[in-house]
Tab-separated table of C-alpha atoms and ligand atoms in Angstrom:
chain	number	residue	atom	x	y	z
S	324	MET	CA	-0.076	-0.137	0.219
S	325	ASP	CA	1.361	3.470	-0.658
S	326	ARG	CA	0.525	6.658	1.083
S	327	ILE	CA	-2.234	7.315	3.301
S	328	VAL	CA	-4.611	10.719	3.559
S	329	VAL	CA	-6.286	11.502	6.987
S	330	ALA	CA	-9.025	14.204	6.403
S	331	GLY	CA	-8.384	16.206	10.400
S	332	GLY	CA	-5.673	16.814	12.311
S	333	SER	CA	-7.405	16.760	15.206
S	334	LEU	CA	-7.151	13.777	18.586
S	335	ALA	CA	-8.764	10.776	15.804
S	336	GLY	CA	-6.488	12.427	13.001
S	337	LEU	CA	-3.032	13.406	14.850
S	338	VAL	CA	-3.181	10.000	16.710
S	339	VAL	CA	-3.385	7.954	13.883
S	340	ALA	CA	-0.951	9.415	11.794
S	341	LEU	CA	1.411	9.415	14.741
S	342	PHE	CA	0.907	5.349	14.687
S	343	ALA	CA	0.628	4.454	11.782
S	344	ALA	CA	4.170	6.960	10.688
S	345	ARG	CA	5.769	5.046	13.545
S	346	SER	CA	4.956	1.234	11.741
S	347	GLY	CA	6.734	2.411	8.733
S	348	ARG	CA	3.669	4.984	6.221
S	349	GLU	CA	3.952	7.666	4.930
S	350	VAL	CA	1.070	10.071	5.825
S	351	VAL	CA	-0.528	13.316	4.824
S	352	VAL	CA	-2.199	14.723	7.376
S	353	LEU	CA	-5.122	17.595	5.388
S	354	GLU	CA	-6.373	19.957	8.072
S	355	GLY	CA	-8.861	22.226	7.153
S	356	ASP	CA	-8.156	24.926	10.444
S	357	ASP	CA	-5.346	27.183	9.117
S	358	ARG	CA	-4.304	28.733	12.218
S	359	PRO	CA	-0.228	28.797	13.698
S	360	VAL	CA	0.256	26.851	16.423
S	361	PRO	CA	1.735	28.908	19.298
S	362	ALA	CA	5.488	28.147	20.212
S	363	ALA	CA	5.350	28.084	23.845
S	364	PRO	CA	2.458	26.450	26.042
S	365	GLU	CA	1.819	30.035	28.001
S	366	ASP	CA	0.297	30.948	24.469
S	367	VAL	CA	-1.384	28.123	23.945
S	368	TRP	CA	-4.943	29.208	25.490
S	369	GLN	CA	-5.128	32.783	24.162
S	370	GLY	CA	-3.326	32.562	21.046
S	371	TRP	CA	-4.482	28.818	19.686
S	372	ARG	CA	-7.689	28.714	18.231
S	373	ARG	CA	-9.647	26.310	16.795
S	374	ARG	CA	-12.329	26.831	14.583
S	375	GLY	CA	-12.922	23.527	13.342
S	376	VAL	CA	-12.950	22.665	17.616
S	377	PRO	CA	-15.765	24.047	19.056
S	378	GLN	CA	-15.048	22.062	22.448
S	379	PHE	CA	-11.416	23.207	22.575
S	380	ARG	CA	-11.852	25.005	25.566
S	381	GLN	CA	-14.087	22.890	27.878
S	382	LEU	CA	-13.789	20.601	30.538
S	383	HIS	CA	-10.787	18.102	29.386
S	384	GLY	CA	-10.002	14.828	30.497
S	385	THR	CA	-8.867	11.347	28.896
S	386	GLN	CA	-9.049	8.234	30.798
S	387	ALA	CA	-7.511	5.421	31.232
S	388	LEU	CA	-7.254	3.550	27.966
S	389	GLY	CA	-5.886	6.800	26.251
S	390	TRP	CA	-3.167	7.243	28.602
S	391	SER	CA	-2.364	3.207	28.544
S	392	ILE	CA	-2.510	4.040	24.560
S	393	LEU	CA	-0.183	6.928	24.613
S	394	ALA	CA	2.128	4.923	27.365
S	395	ALA	CA	2.884	1.716	24.617
S	396	ARG	CA	2.782	3.515	21.628
S	397	ALA	CA	4.388	7.288	22.357
S	398	PRO	CA	5.527	7.294	26.310
S	399	ASP	CA	7.000	10.586	23.991
S	400	VAL	CA	3.799	12.123	23.805
S	401	LEU	CA	3.071	11.522	27.612
S	402	ALA	CA	6.912	12.446	28.455
S	403	GLU	CA	5.978	15.809	26.551
S	404	LEU	CA	3.035	16.527	28.176
S	405	GLY	CA	4.583	15.779	31.716
S	406	ALA	CA	7.046	18.320	31.323
S	407	VAL	CA	4.603	21.104	30.563
S	408	GLY	CA	2.093	20.191	33.943
S	409	ALA	CA	0.016	17.477	32.657
S	410	CYS	CA	-0.935	15.427	34.987
S	411	ALA	CA	-0.782	11.455	35.430
S	412	ALA	CA	-3.455	10.985	37.697
S	413	GLN	CA	-3.603	7.498	39.724
S	414	LEU	CA	-7.044	7.322	40.548
S	415	LEU	CA	-5.906	4.029	42.485
S	416	THR	CA	-2.893	4.846	45.181
S	417	LEU	CA	-2.055	0.875	46.276
S	418	PRO	CA	1.245	-0.301	45.025
S	419	GLY	CA	0.176	-3.119	41.557
S	420	PRO	CA	-0.939	-4.628	38.093
S	421	VAL	CA	-4.920	-3.215	38.868
S	422	ALA	CA	-3.644	0.755	39.912
S	423	ALA	CA	-0.732	0.966	37.462
S	424	GLU	CA	-3.805	0.384	34.552
S	425	LEU	CA	-5.887	2.873	36.485
S	426	VAL	CA	-4.434	6.133	35.754
S	427	GLN	CA	-5.870	8.983	33.955
S	428	LEU	CA	-4.209	11.955	31.571
S	429	ARG	CA	-5.226	15.681	33.505
S	430	CYS	CA	-4.232	18.550	31.062
S	431	ARG	CA	-6.695	21.157	29.171
S	432	ARG	CA	-7.622	20.062	25.825
S	433	PRO	CA	-5.439	22.663	24.187
S	434	ILE	CA	-3.071	21.263	25.748
S	435	LEU	CA	-3.054	17.809	25.250
S	436	GLU	CA	-3.267	18.332	21.252
S	437	TRP	CA	-0.452	21.330	20.936
S	438	VAL	CA	2.118	18.346	22.122
S	439	LEU	CA	1.083	15.929	19.897
S	440	ARG	CA	0.026	18.540	16.675
S	441	ARG	CA	4.005	19.486	17.796
S	442	THR	CA	4.719	16.109	17.672
S	443	VAL	CA	3.516	14.845	14.574
S	444	LEU	CA	5.006	18.138	12.894
S	445	ALA	CA	8.605	16.831	13.930
S	446	GLU	CA	7.919	13.579	12.940
S	447	PRO	CA	9.657	12.255	10.516
S	448	GLY	CA	7.472	10.387	7.509
S	449	ILE	CA	4.209	12.670	7.774
S	450	GLU	CA	3.271	15.699	6.196
S	451	PHE	CA	0.642	17.680	8.336
S	452	ARG	CA	-1.020	20.286	5.424
S	453	PRO	CA	-2.675	23.564	7.655
S	454	GLY	CA	-5.448	25.282	5.977
S	455	THR	CA	-6.764	22.071	3.488
S	456	GLU	CA	-10.210	21.405	3.482
S	457	VAL	CA	-11.101	17.551	1.795
S	458	THR	CA	-13.628	18.013	-0.005
S	459	GLY	CA	-14.516	15.048	-1.955
S	460	LEU	CA	-13.087	11.677	-3.084
S	461	ARG	CA	-12.217	9.770	-5.787
S	462	LEU	CA	-12.865	6.582	-6.531
S	463	GLY	CA	-11.945	3.451	-8.841
S	464	GLY	CA	-13.306	-0.666	-8.595
S	465	ARG	CA	-15.657	-1.844	-10.589
S	466	SER	CA	-18.129	-4.349	-8.639
S	467	ARG	CA	-17.569	-2.417	-5.854
S	468	PRO	CA	-16.020	1.350	-5.036
S	469	ARG	CA	-12.303	1.684	-3.438
S	470	VAL	CA	-10.667	4.788	-2.828
S	471	SER	CA	-7.689	6.430	-5.050
S	472	GLY	CA	-7.919	9.955	-3.446
S	473	VAL	CA	-8.566	12.770	-2.396
S	474	ILE	CA	-10.151	16.277	-3.846
S	475	THR	CA	-9.472	18.956	-1.528
S	476	THR	CA	-9.038	22.533	-1.680
S	477	SER	CA	-5.710	22.561	-2.654
S	478	GLY	CA	-6.304	20.004	-5.797
S	479	GLU	CA	-5.617	16.370	-5.607
S	480	LEU	CA	-4.505	13.924	-3.817
S	481	ALA	CA	-4.389	10.279	-4.516
S	482	ALA	CA	-3.945	7.462	-1.952
S	483	GLN	CA	-5.872	4.020	-1.366
S	484	LEU	CA	-6.226	4.420	2.083
S	485	VAL	CA	-7.761	7.741	3.128
S	486	ILE	CA	-8.709	7.378	6.916
S	487	ASP	CA	-11.776	10.174	7.639
S	488	ALA	CA	-11.043	11.908	11.355
S	489	THR	CA	-12.808	15.167	10.491
S	490	GLY	CA	-15.420	14.553	13.629
S	491	ARG	CA	-19.360	14.432	14.217
S	492	ARG	CA	-19.849	17.292	11.683
S	493	SER	CA	-17.707	14.828	9.280
S	494	ARG	CA	-19.359	15.005	5.850
S	495	ILE	CA	-18.558	11.949	4.640
S	496	GLY	CA	-21.856	10.889	3.267
S	497	GLU	CA	-21.813	13.995	0.845
S	498	TRP	CA	-18.119	12.896	0.187
S	499	CYS	CA	-19.619	9.339	-1.114
S	500	VAL	CA	-22.717	9.811	-2.593
S	501	HIS	CA	-20.538	12.445	-5.124
S	502	ALA	CA	-17.709	10.023	-5.806
S	503	GLY	CA	-20.802	7.319	-6.936
S	504	ALA	CA	-20.870	5.086	-3.533
S	505	SER	CA	-23.435	4.677	-1.002
S	506	ALA	CA	-23.298	7.001	2.156
S	507	PRO	CA	-22.841	5.724	5.075
S	508	GLN	CA	-25.683	4.588	7.407
S	509	THR	CA	-25.811	7.089	10.494
S	510	ARG	CA	-27.971	7.264	13.521
S	511	THR	CA	-27.681	10.512	15.347
S	512	VAL	CA	-29.303	10.512	18.915
S	513	GLU	CA	-29.348	14.318	20.532
S	514	THR	CA	-28.444	14.071	24.286
S	515	GLY	CA	-30.598	17.063	25.818
S	516	GLN	CA	-27.730	17.764	28.201
S	517	ALA	CA	-25.430	21.602	27.657
S	518	TYR	CA	-22.248	21.908	29.404
S	519	PHE	CA	-21.585	25.143	31.396
S	520	THR	CA	-17.388	25.297	31.737
S	521	ARG	CA	-15.189	27.579	33.841
S	522	TRP	CA	-11.650	28.357	34.071
S	523	PHE	CA	-9.657	28.587	37.027
S	524	ARG	CA	-6.371	28.607	38.768
S	525	ARG	CA	-5.406	27.881	42.050
S	526	SER	CA	-1.644	28.910	44.391
S	527	THR	CA	-0.078	25.105	44.085
S	528	PRO	CA	0.092	22.828	41.684
S	529	PHE	CA	-2.141	19.388	42.099
S	530	THR	CA	-1.040	15.914	42.357
S	531	ALA	CA	-1.474	13.601	41.058
S	532	THR	CA	-3.649	11.650	44.264
S	533	ASP	CA	-5.616	14.824	44.144
S	534	PRO	CA	-8.782	13.746	43.514
S	535	MET	CA	-11.860	15.121	41.230
S	536	LEU	CA	-14.823	16.039	42.869
S	537	ARG	CA	-18.112	14.938	41.182
S	538	VAL	CA	-21.896	15.511	42.704
S	539	GLU	CA	-24.871	14.519	41.180
S	540	LEU	CA	-27.561	17.582	42.057
S	541	ALA	CA	-31.334	16.142	41.120
S	542	PHE	CA	-31.341	18.308	38.400
S	543	ALA	CA	-28.082	18.710	37.446
S	544	THR	CA	-24.744	17.748	38.046
S	545	LEU	CA	-21.202	19.638	39.095
S	546	LEU	CA	-17.903	18.038	37.699
S	547	LEU	CA	-14.427	19.703	39.507
S	548	CYS	CA	-11.818	18.464	37.331
S	549	PRO	CA	-7.745	19.316	38.302
S	550	ALA	CA	-6.335	19.911	34.495
S	551	ASP	CA	-2.379	20.377	33.562
S	552	ALA	CA	-0.335	22.779	36.732
S	553	ASP	CA	-2.710	24.343	38.627
S	554	TRP	CA	-5.313	24.609	36.253
S	555	PHE	CA	-9.015	23.095	37.189
S	556	SER	CA	-11.957	23.739	35.721
S	557	ALA	CA	-15.888	23.864	37.289
S	558	THR	CA	-18.556	22.126	34.976
S	559	PHE	CA	-22.685	22.104	34.987
S	560	PHE	CA	-24.494	19.477	32.761
S	561	ALA	CA	-27.447	20.078	33.072
S	562	PRO	CA	-30.639	19.360	30.738
S	563	VAL	CA	-30.070	21.528	27.154
S	564	GLY	CA	-33.747	23.192	27.396
S	565	ASP	CA	-33.541	24.065	31.354
S	566	ARG	CA	-33.867	28.030	30.721
S	567	ALA	CA	-33.742	29.298	33.868
S	568	LEU	CA	-30.671	27.136	34.820
S	569	ARG	CA	-29.178	28.232	32.255
S	570	ARG	CA	-29.403	32.439	32.895
S	571	LEU	CA	-28.024	32.041	35.909
S	572	LEU	CA	-25.022	29.619	35.270
S	573	MET	CA	-24.133	31.749	32.353
S	574	ASP	CA	-23.284	34.435	34.293
S	575	SER	CA	-19.700	34.941	36.048
S	576	ASP	CA	-21.331	35.107	39.316
S	577	GLY	CA	-24.153	33.145	39.562
S	578	PHE	CA	-22.030	30.279	38.437
S	579	ARG	CA	-19.303	31.405	41.389
S	580	ALA	CA	-22.648	30.998	43.293
S	581	ALA	CA	-23.783	28.245	42.853
S	582	VAL	CA	-20.652	26.167	42.697
S	583	ALA	CA	-20.095	28.055	45.684
S	584	SER	CA	-23.817	26.491	47.046
S	585	VAL	CA	-22.068	22.832	47.014
S	586	PRO	CA	-20.515	22.094	50.096
S	587	SER	CA	-18.405	19.485	49.158
S	588	ALA	CA	-17.610	21.814	46.388
S	589	ALA	CA	-17.290	25.099	47.977
S	590	ALA	CA	-13.964	25.119	49.318
S	591	TRP	CA	-12.440	24.277	45.152
S	592	LEU	CA	-13.252	28.347	45.079
S	593	GLU	CA	-11.329	28.873	47.856
S	594	ASP	CA	-8.292	30.014	46.377
S	595	ALA	CA	-9.001	29.879	42.654
S	596	ARG	CA	-8.849	33.037	40.439
S	597	PRO	CA	-11.509	32.869	37.462
S	598	VAL	CA	-10.245	32.483	34.216
S	599	GLY	CA	-11.885	34.298	30.950
S	600	THR	CA	-15.886	33.459	30.957
S	601	VAL	CA	-18.736	31.163	31.227
S	602	GLN	CA	-18.645	28.053	28.270
S	603	PHE	CA	-21.332	27.585	27.316
S	604	MET	CA	-21.980	23.999	24.972
S	605	GLY	CA	-25.292	22.679	23.905
S	606	GLY	CA	-26.509	20.425	20.789
S	607	LEU	CA	-24.247	17.617	21.866
S	608	ALA	CA	-24.753	13.777	20.494
S	609	ASN	CA	-25.006	10.486	20.273
S	610	GLN	CA	-23.796	9.320	16.747
S	611	LEU	CA	-22.709	6.597	15.026
S	612	ARG	CA	-22.354	5.541	11.039
S	613	HIS	CA	-22.344	2.232	9.560
S	614	THR	CA	-20.761	1.284	6.577
S	615	ALA	CA	-23.336	1.188	3.692
S	616	PRO	CA	-25.741	-2.355	3.695
S	617	ASP	CA	-25.552	-2.082	0.090
S	618	GLY	CA	-21.655	-2.676	0.156
S	619	ARG	CA	-21.476	0.044	-2.016
S	620	SER	CA	-18.831	1.785	1.061
S	621	PRO	CA	-15.786	3.080	-0.851
S	622	VAL	CA	-13.451	-0.273	0.150
S	623	GLY	CA	-10.363	2.219	1.689
S	624	LEU	CA	-12.405	4.380	3.763
S	625	LEU	CA	-11.880	4.167	6.946
S	626	ALA	CA	-13.223	6.545	9.854
S	627	VAL	CA	-11.300	7.260	13.381
S	628	GLY	CA	-12.521	8.742	16.326
S	629	ASP	CA	-15.686	10.992	16.100
S	630	SER	CA	-16.494	10.801	12.795
S	631	ALA	CA	-17.151	6.376	13.412
S	632	VAL	CA	-18.228	7.059	16.932
S	633	CYS	CA	-19.448	9.642	18.735
S	634	THR	CA	-20.966	9.507	22.522
S	635	ASN	CA	-22.022	12.204	25.016
S	636	PRO	CA	-18.691	13.681	26.541
S	637	THR	CA	-20.158	14.290	29.473
S	638	TRP	CA	-18.893	10.705	30.316
S	639	GLY	CA	-15.597	12.139	29.021
S	640	ARG	CA	-15.066	8.830	26.587
S	641	GLY	CA	-14.416	10.129	23.290
S	642	GLY	CA	-10.494	11.018	23.879
S	643	ALA	CA	-9.281	7.806	24.410
S	644	LEU	CA	-11.805	6.404	22.005
S	645	ALA	CA	-10.130	7.768	19.426
S	646	MET	CA	-6.873	7.124	20.034
S	647	ALA	CA	-8.091	2.956	21.092
S	648	SER	CA	-9.263	3.599	16.650
S	649	ALA	CA	-6.884	5.187	15.827
S	650	ALA	CA	-4.366	1.530	17.045
S	651	ALA	CA	-7.184	-0.729	15.937
S	652	LEU	CA	-6.576	0.763	12.909
S	653	VAL	CA	-2.770	0.854	12.442
S	654	ASP	CA	-2.640	-2.593	14.058
S	655	ALA	CA	-4.856	-3.731	11.090
S	656	MET	CA	-2.773	-2.025	8.354
S	657	THR	CA	-0.130	-3.699	9.870
S	658	ALA	CA	-1.558	-7.134	9.540
S	659	PHE	CA	-2.962	-7.048	6.313
S	660	ASP	CA	-1.834	-5.959	3.131
S	661	ASN	CA	-4.311	-4.472	1.040
S	662	PRO	CA	-6.490	-2.340	1.403
S	663	SER	CA	-10.425	-4.781	0.703
S	664	ALA	CA	-8.999	-6.832	4.408
S	665	VAL	CA	-7.931	-3.333	6.575
S	666	THR	CA	-10.841	-2.359	5.312
S	667	ARG	CA	-13.096	-5.694	6.300
S	668	ALA	CA	-10.896	-5.390	9.619
S	669	HIS	CA	-11.337	-2.069	11.390
S	670	THR	CA	-15.131	-2.593	10.402
S	671	VAL	CA	-15.573	-5.709	12.773
S	672	TRP	CA	-13.001	-3.840	14.654
S	673	THR	CA	-15.228	-0.892	15.178
S	674	THR	CA	-18.334	-2.914	15.168
S	675	GLN	CA	-16.997	-5.530	18.615
S	676	HIS	CA	-14.911	-2.818	20.084
S	677	HIS	CA	-16.005	1.055	19.196
S	678	GLU	CA	-19.890	0.641	19.036
S	679	PRO	CA	-21.267	-1.051	22.033
S	680	TRP	CA	-20.065	2.393	23.438
S	681	PHE	CA	-22.220	3.957	21.570
S	682	TYR	CA	-25.286	2.351	22.980
S	683	ASP	CA	-24.353	2.297	26.457
S	684	THR	CA	-24.087	6.052	26.123
S	685	LEU	CA	-27.137	6.157	25.350
S	686	LEU	CA	-28.597	4.073	28.369
S	687	LEU	CA	-26.655	6.263	31.339
S	688	ASP	CA	-28.344	9.189	29.239
S	689	ALA	CA	-31.445	8.132	29.302
S	690	GLU	CA	-31.200	6.805	33.622
S	691	THR	CA	-29.499	10.827	33.692
S	692	ASN	CA	-32.423	12.154	31.977
S	693	ALA	CA	-34.674	10.882	33.798
S	694	ALA	CA	-33.075	11.434	37.349
S	695	TRP	CA	-32.976	15.147	36.106
S	696	ALA	CA	-36.767	15.299	35.344
S	697	GLY	CA	-37.686	13.003	38.436
S	698	ARG	CA	-39.150	10.377	36.272
S	699	PRO	CA	-38.356	6.994	37.533
S	700	PRO	CA	-35.796	5.026	34.989
S	701	SER	CA	-37.547	3.518	32.086
S	702	PRO	CA	-38.359	0.373	32.065
S	703	HIS	CA	-36.925	-0.532	28.538
S	704	LEU	CA	-33.610	-0.106	30.457
S	705	ASP	CA	-32.181	-3.476	29.579
S	706	ARG	CA	-29.875	-3.674	32.907
S	707	PRO	CA	-29.721	-5.468	36.083
S	708	PHE	CA	-29.328	-2.296	38.751
S	709	ARG	CA	-28.452	1.428	37.639
S	710	HIS	CA	-25.353	3.719	37.159
S	711	ALA	CA	-26.395	5.502	39.623
S	712	ALA	CA	-26.114	3.063	42.323
S	713	ALA	CA	-22.859	1.095	40.873
S	714	ALA	CA	-20.947	4.286	41.474
S	715	LEU	CA	-22.315	4.745	45.545
S	716	VAL	CA	-21.609	0.878	46.179
S	717	ALA	CA	-18.298	1.494	44.510
S	718	ARG	CA	-16.746	3.889	47.317
S	719	THR	CA	-17.575	1.400	49.831
S	720	ASP	CA	-16.805	-2.531	48.220
S	721	ALA	CA	-13.273	-2.166	47.057
S	722	GLY	CA	-14.793	-4.807	44.297
S	723	VAL	CA	-17.576	-3.181	42.490
S	724	GLY	CA	-15.055	0.171	43.361
S	725	VAL	CA	-12.028	-1.474	40.529
S	726	ALA	CA	-14.350	-3.154	38.411
S	727	TYR	CA	-17.061	0.499	38.115
S	728	MET	CA	-13.066	2.161	37.435
S	729	ARG	CA	-12.048	-0.349	34.412
S	730	TYR	CA	-14.832	-0.011	32.881
S	731	ARG	CA	-15.615	4.273	33.539
S	732	ASN	CA	-12.010	4.054	31.460
S	733	LEU	CA	-12.718	1.929	29.511
S	734	ILE	CA	-10.194	-0.457	30.489
S	735	ASP	CA	-13.503	-3.543	30.447
S	736	PRO	CA	-15.801	-3.325	27.645
S	737	PRO	CA	-19.463	-2.555	29.012
S	738	GLU	CA	-20.600	-6.178	28.693
S	739	ALA	CA	-17.747	-7.110	31.415
S	740	PHE	CA	-18.945	-4.722	34.033
S	741	TRP	CA	-22.645	-4.901	33.111
S	742	GLY	CA	-23.430	-8.050	31.956
S	743	ASP	CA	-20.842	-9.495	35.408
S	744	THR	CA	-23.183	-11.485	37.279
S	745	GLU	CA	-20.963	-11.174	40.766
S	746	ILE	CA	-21.166	-7.369	40.701
S	747	ALA	CA	-25.020	-7.526	40.185
S	748	ASP	CA	-25.833	-9.342	43.281
S	749	ARG	CA	-23.130	-7.249	45.532
S	750	VAL	CA	-24.213	-3.656	43.967
S	751	LEU	CA	-27.646	-5.499	44.911
S	752	GLY	CA	-27.442	-6.656	47.550
S	753	ALA	CA	-26.242	-3.433	48.723
S	754	THR	CA	-29.001	-1.476	47.957
S	755	ASN	CA	-30.929	-3.386	48.942
S	756	ALA	CA	-29.648	-3.476	52.199
S	757	GLY	CA	-30.460	0.160	53.015
S	758	ALA	CA	-27.743	2.177	50.367
S	759	THR	CA	-29.663	4.894	49.724
S	760	THR	CA	-29.915	6.169	45.846
S	761	HIS	CA	-28.284	9.007	46.629
S	762	LEU	CA	-24.128	9.618	45.485
S	763	ASN	CA	-23.232	12.673	48.111
S	764	ASP	CA	-22.999	13.193	52.140
S	765	ALA	CA	-23.705	16.478	53.013
S	766	PRO	CA	-27.269	18.113	51.640
S	767	LEU	CA	-27.222	19.455	48.563
S	768	PRO	CA	-29.138	22.662	47.140
S	769	SER	CA	-32.582	22.231	45.756
S	770	ARG	CA	-32.725	23.197	41.496
S	771	GLN	CA	-34.855	26.382	43.582
S	772	GLN	CA	-32.995	26.766	45.983
S	773	PHE	CA	-30.267	27.176	42.613
S	774	LEU	CA	-32.746	29.422	41.011
S	775	ALA	CA	-32.642	31.903	44.799
S	776	LEU	CA	-28.949	32.411	43.637
S	777	ASP	CA	-29.632	34.817	40.426
S	778	HIS	CA	-32.080	36.763	42.236
S	779	ALA	CA	-28.943	37.153	45.102
S	780	VAL	CA	-26.518	38.124	42.307
S	781	VAL	CA	-28.443	40.260	40.263
O	391	FAD	C1	-17.839	19.656	25.471
O	391	FAD	C2	-16.930	18.865	24.943
O	391	FAD	C3	-16.492	18.039	25.939
O	391	FAD	C4	-15.311	16.974	25.750
O	391	FAD	N1	-14.547	16.912	26.980
O	391	FAD	C5	-14.098	15.295	26.580
O	391	FAD	C6	-13.556	14.891	27.376
O	391	FAD	O1	-13.138	15.551	28.787
O	391	FAD	N2	-12.657	13.976	27.349
O	391	FAD	C7	-12.747	13.094	26.210
O	391	FAD	O2	-11.997	11.774	26.204
O	391	FAD	N3	-13.733	13.732	25.067
O	391	FAD	C8	-14.298	14.611	25.012
O	391	FAD	N4	-15.437	15.201	24.426
O	391	FAD	C9	-14.781	14.529	23.042
O	391	FAD	C10	-13.522	14.426	22.409
O	391	FAD	O3	-13.335	16.465	22.223
O	391	FAD	C11	-13.900	14.252	20.957
O	391	FAD	O4	-13.981	13.005	21.134
O	391	FAD	C12	-12.563	14.210	20.003
O	391	FAD	O5	-12.147	15.521	20.115
O	391	FAD	C13	-12.270	13.313	19.140
O	391	FAD	O6	-11.819	13.795	17.927
O	391	FAD	P1	-11.925	13.869	16.328
O	391	FAD	O7	-10.229	14.221	16.314
O	391	FAD	O8	-11.982	12.257	16.365
O	391	FAD	O9	-12.471	14.459	16.246
O	391	FAD	P2	-12.747	16.645	16.422
O	391	FAD	O10	-11.925	16.740	16.965
O	391	FAD	O11	-13.762	17.080	16.177
O	391	FAD	O12	-11.746	17.081	14.881
O	391	FAD	C14	-11.455	16.930	13.748
O	391	FAD	C15	-10.648	17.633	12.967
O	391	FAD	O13	-11.137	17.254	11.462
O	391	FAD	C16	-11.067	18.978	11.468
O	391	FAD	N5	-11.827	18.841	9.776
O	391	FAD	C17	-13.754	19.159	10.332
O	391	FAD	N6	-13.266	18.750	8.621
O	391	FAD	C18	-12.793	19.056	7.542
O	391	FAD	C19	-12.207	19.017	6.590
O	391	FAD	N7	-13.484	18.988	5.470
O	391	FAD	N8	-11.205	18.882	6.048
O	391	FAD	C20	-10.116	19.029	6.854
O	391	FAD	N9	-10.632	18.708	7.715
O	391	FAD	C21	-11.560	18.531	8.677
O	391	FAD	C22	-11.318	19.675	12.025
O	391	FAD	O14	-10.849	21.356	11.687
O	391	FAD	C23	-11.159	19.361	13.391
O	391	FAD	O15	-9.521	19.482	13.573
O	391	FAD	C24	-15.773	16.387	24.811
O	391	FAD	C25	-16.480	17.213	23.524
O	391	FAD	C26	-17.643	18.145	23.797
O	391	FAD	C27	-17.714	18.584	22.582
């Protein structure tokens, strides 16, 4: 196989390019955004605009699966991230192999992308072309369409393998249809949820054992998440249609008052200086793209990251899954030497290992949305126990705790956790024995008390 073209140079595109180049491939990355990359990490926050990545300055953390993929395939990236303040957060402090796997990568998204981009720019075998948008495909083949190249805003490029890493809003369907092939089948399920994030810095850096704080309110979730060095984010996930709550949280003082009204979160603000204003993001969806059932999806067109499977970001899965799909694709390219076999292998991997996270996230979202609406969880949630119950029992039962963390960090697939009868027995046993369905220790503000804060800050 000759050179590989990667459309999109964000997390999935950068990682697949890096892994492919390191397995001996010649790679061209085409990235629509043309903004220059700042030279120094301290200029990244203010000085780097990413039009193509609207979540660039939102909360970001990378689950342990992502950390372990980088540790195995690009330890230099982790070392460089560490040098600019990223934290390898230890989720279990006990020594041993279980704890060694449970490490999250914590840093702001621009820092992660900055280090990855610079590594890619310095990597022999990769040509990175910023400001070059892919607009279509060239196809050949008789019985089944085969990729022969891409059309871009700066001309055409021949390639037998084109990797689509252009994210959830990929136009892969249009490209296929215009070139005479069938579009993938796309399933989109709106989450009904929105993000409100504000960034802070404190006087001392976080350490590897500082925990994050997740508080389940009756009507929203608050997540306080350490990032690189002294940075941390405070984020509310809330129903996208709750306008009164939105009015409160979009106001900088209202946001601060809201965080301060949550007992376990208030202490985080004591030594915290806000950076910038509250950042909103709605329009969040779970999305899946399947190859066309008529067998007319092009051979050699391979989707990775959000273009293939996108999950509600409140569960923090997209970055690690993008890395996993990139790694799996490069393994398929190493194992097979022709585009048909690579395409088949990647389709099978995506179905077996990537898609289950889409279905899992739909169930988690359904439970969350029901809880926020004050409804009992739908009987259609075909699961032996609730996520909220598992998260609660995981705090006190070490066996459930490790299994839960492995699942939440994507190390074990959803079916391994939800299908484990011993875990189910322990969660149900603890719940029946009187564990509350509430994850928090101190009394929490109600929505009415929250909304009253709005008047207090006006
Ligand atoms: C609010 C929010 C918070 C999130 N928080 C987390 C988190 O904490 N942890 C986590 O793991 N994940 C998180 N995610 C998910 C994560 O951001 C995505 O899963 C990840 O960015 C997917 O990477 P990607 O490379 O597939 O796509 P994207 O990051 O969307 O990148 C697509 C790239 O393709 C480029 N592009 C688009 N079209 C073209 C074209 N035609 N030609 C050339 N280039 C093109 C774009 O400019 C962009 O660079 C979050 C997402 C959101 C929305």
